[in-house]
C-alpha positions as a printed Julia matrix, in Angstrom:
213×3 Matrix{Float64}:
  97.89  113.84   87.17
  94.75  112.19   88.61
  92.19  111.53   85.94
  88.53  111.2    86.95
  85.93  111.71   84.29
  82.63  110.75   85.9
  80.1   113.36   86.92
  79.47  112.3    90.53
  81.38  110.63   93.33
  78.88  107.77   93.38
  79.6   106.85   89.76
  83.33  107.33   89.45
  86.06  104.76   89.95
  87.98  106.55   92.68
  91.38  105.22   91.63
  90.96  105.19   87.85
  94.64  104.69   87.05
  94.98  101.49   89.05
  95.19   98.38   86.86
  92.73   95.67   87.88
  94.35   92.77   86.03
  97.98   92.38   87.05
 100.2    89.3    87.56
 100.29   87.74   91.01
 103.88   88.86   91.55
 102.73   92.46   91.1
  99.57   92.03   93.16
 101.55   90.68   96.13
 103.71   93.79   96.48
 102.57   95.99   99.35
 101.95   99.74   99.33
 104.75  102.31   99.24
 106.4   102.93  102.58
 106.44  106.23  104.45
 109.51  108.19  103.35
 111.67  109.82  106.0
 113.48  112.45  103.88
 116.6   114.13  105.16
 116.04  117.24  107.3
 114.9   119.98  107.07
 112.27  118.14  105.03
 109.81  115.51  106.14
 106.75  113.5   105.15
 103.85  111.97  107.02
 100.83  109.93  106.01
  97.67  111.87  105.28
  94.67  111.52  107.58
  91.65  111.95  105.26
  89.35  113.21  107.99
  91.89  115.78  109.15
  93.66  116.85  105.96
  91.08  116.66  103.15
  90.04  120.29  103.58
  93.65  121.51  103.49
  94.51  119.46  100.39
  91.33  120.62   98.66
  92.29  124.22   99.4
  95.75  123.62   97.96
  94.5   121.92   94.81
  92.17  124.84   94.11
  95.13  127.23   94.04
  95.75  128.62   90.52
  99.25  127.17   90.15
  98.0   123.62   90.91
  94.61  123.64   89.18
  96.09  123.19   85.72
  98.85  120.72   86.55
  96.8   118.42   88.82
  93.27  118.9    87.44
  91.96  117.98   90.89
  90.21  121.13   92.1
  87.72  119.06   94.05
  85.7   119.91   97.17
  86.92  118.51  100.51
  84.44  115.62  100.58
  85.62  114.31   97.23
  89.23  114.54   98.39
  88.32  112.72  101.59
  86.86  109.81   99.63
  89.83  109.72   97.26
  92.36  109.73  100.1
  90.48  106.97  101.93
  90.43  104.89   98.76
  94.22  105.14   98.54
  94.67  104.03  102.15
  92.28  101.1   101.68
  94.43   99.43   99.02
  98.06   98.77   98.1
  98.3   100.85   94.92
  99.24  104.29   96.3
  99.74  106.32   99.45
  99.17  110.08  100.09
 101.58  112.15  102.17
 101.97  115.7   103.38
 105.47  117.09  102.96
 107.03  119.6   105.29
 109.99  121.93  105.58
 111.3   122.97  108.98
 108.16  121.5   110.52
 105.68  123.41  108.35
 103.48  121.66  105.77
 104.39  122.8   102.28
 102.95  120.24   99.88
 101.41  116.94   98.91
 102.87  113.84   97.3
 101.5   110.51   96.15
 103.72  107.48   95.92
 102.34  104.66   93.82
 103.29  101.21   92.55
 104.09  101.87   88.91
 103.51   98.23   87.91
  99.91   98.61   89.14
  99.43  101.89   87.28
  98.36  102.57   83.71
 101.92  103.71   82.89
 102.99  100.06   83.22
 101.52   99.51   79.75
 104.11  101.91   78.33
 107.37  100.49   79.67
 108.9    97.24   80.96
 107.73   97.58   84.58
 109.17   95.73   87.56
 106.79   94.8    90.45
 108.58   97.02   92.99
 108.9   100.14   90.8
 107.63  103.33   92.42
 106.07  106.43   90.91
 105.85  109.96   92.32
 103.31  112.75   91.88
 104.26  115.88   93.81
 102.92  119.38   94.44
 104.37  122.33   96.34
 101.44  124.28   97.74
 103.26  127.06   99.58
 103.43  129.78   96.93
 106.37  131.41   98.73
 108.42  128.34   97.87
 107.31  127.77   94.27
 110.17  128.32   91.82
 112.57  128.91   94.72
 114.7   125.81   94.23
 112.95  123.74   96.91
 111.88  120.9    94.6
 115.38  120.35   93.09
 116.79  120.08   96.62
 113.99  117.97   98.11
 113.41  115.46   95.31
 116.87  113.83   95.33
 116.61  113.41   99.12
 113.22  111.75   98.7
 114.46  109.39   96.0
 117.52  108.36   98.03
 115.29  107.59  100.99
 112.9   105.51   98.88
 115.75  103.4    97.5
 117.05  102.9   101.07
 113.61  101.9   102.33
 112.88   99.54   99.44
 115.91   97.47   98.41
 113.9    95.71   95.7
 112.84   98.95   94.04
 114.77   99.31   90.79
 113.29  102.54   89.5
 111.32  105.65   90.36
 108.96  106.83   87.62
 107.55  110.24   86.68
 104.75  110.88   84.18
 104.02  114.61   83.8
 101.73  115.89   81.09
 103.82  116.45   77.97
 103.01  120.18   78.14
 104.16  120.57   81.76
 107.53  122.13   81.02
 108.23  122.96   84.67
 107.88  119.36   85.82
 109.85  118.11   82.84
 112.72  120.5    83.53
 112.76  119.39   87.17
 113.02  115.66   86.53
 115.6   116.21   83.81
 117.61  118.41   86.18
 117.75  115.7    88.88
 118.98  113.14   86.35
 115.95  111.23   85.08
 116.05  109.45   81.73
 113.36  110.27   79.15
 111.34  107.29   77.9
 109.29  109.12   75.3
 105.87  110.71   75.04
 102.93  108.33   75.23
  99.27  108.86   74.4
  97.06  107.67   77.25
  93.26  107.49   77.34
  92.77  111.2    78.03
  96.21  112.82   77.89
  99.69  112.6    76.47
 102.35  112.01   79.07
 106.12  112.39   79.09
 107.54  109.31   80.79
 110.75  109.53   82.83
 112.71  107.1    84.98
 115.28  107.52   87.73
 117.02  104.11   87.94
 118.84  102.69   90.94
 121.67  101.77   88.55
 122.2   102.44   84.82
 121.35   98.8    84.16
 117.85   99.42   85.51
 116.81  101.76   82.7
 113.88   99.9    81.12
 112.79   99.61   77.53
 109.69  101.6    76.64
 106.87  100.43   74.41
């Protein structure tokens, strides 16, 4: 999900998927807003100095190591989270159920992301990367219930958002089944610089399904 290839924190571009050369109309769009999500679920903005250790612990759990490839130490997560909050490309959130933290999501501006080179992106498009950390809830139907609530809230918060994008690794059958179950449209498999992704879109209306390249 997050691709960082460099050997040390000092050398790496902390947000390697963010496009640096985008049109002004894309550049002017602000960061994703904080989703509310219908109860019993919730989301709140990550505090890097408070939550980096927790997120690092989660991402080193066996069921997330392979899918996220981000089994980093807390300090590296702290720098990465701060980099997100410093710009307008993406925002990190903790998700909760009945008041207890259960996972991590990143919302990002898809037109500022490398996936924008693979479909006809609109400046206000959003993308989602999500992880359920609580192993008691994995494969228990939480994600299929929570994701539609999240997407409805994002469309309500952002009237100009036409689409919500998903880009799991093409081998991630669990994630692919999930987005297909909630009604996303498949836009093909695309070879990126270091992986092959399966691109999906959840449009606001059927007319908002984009062409892919």
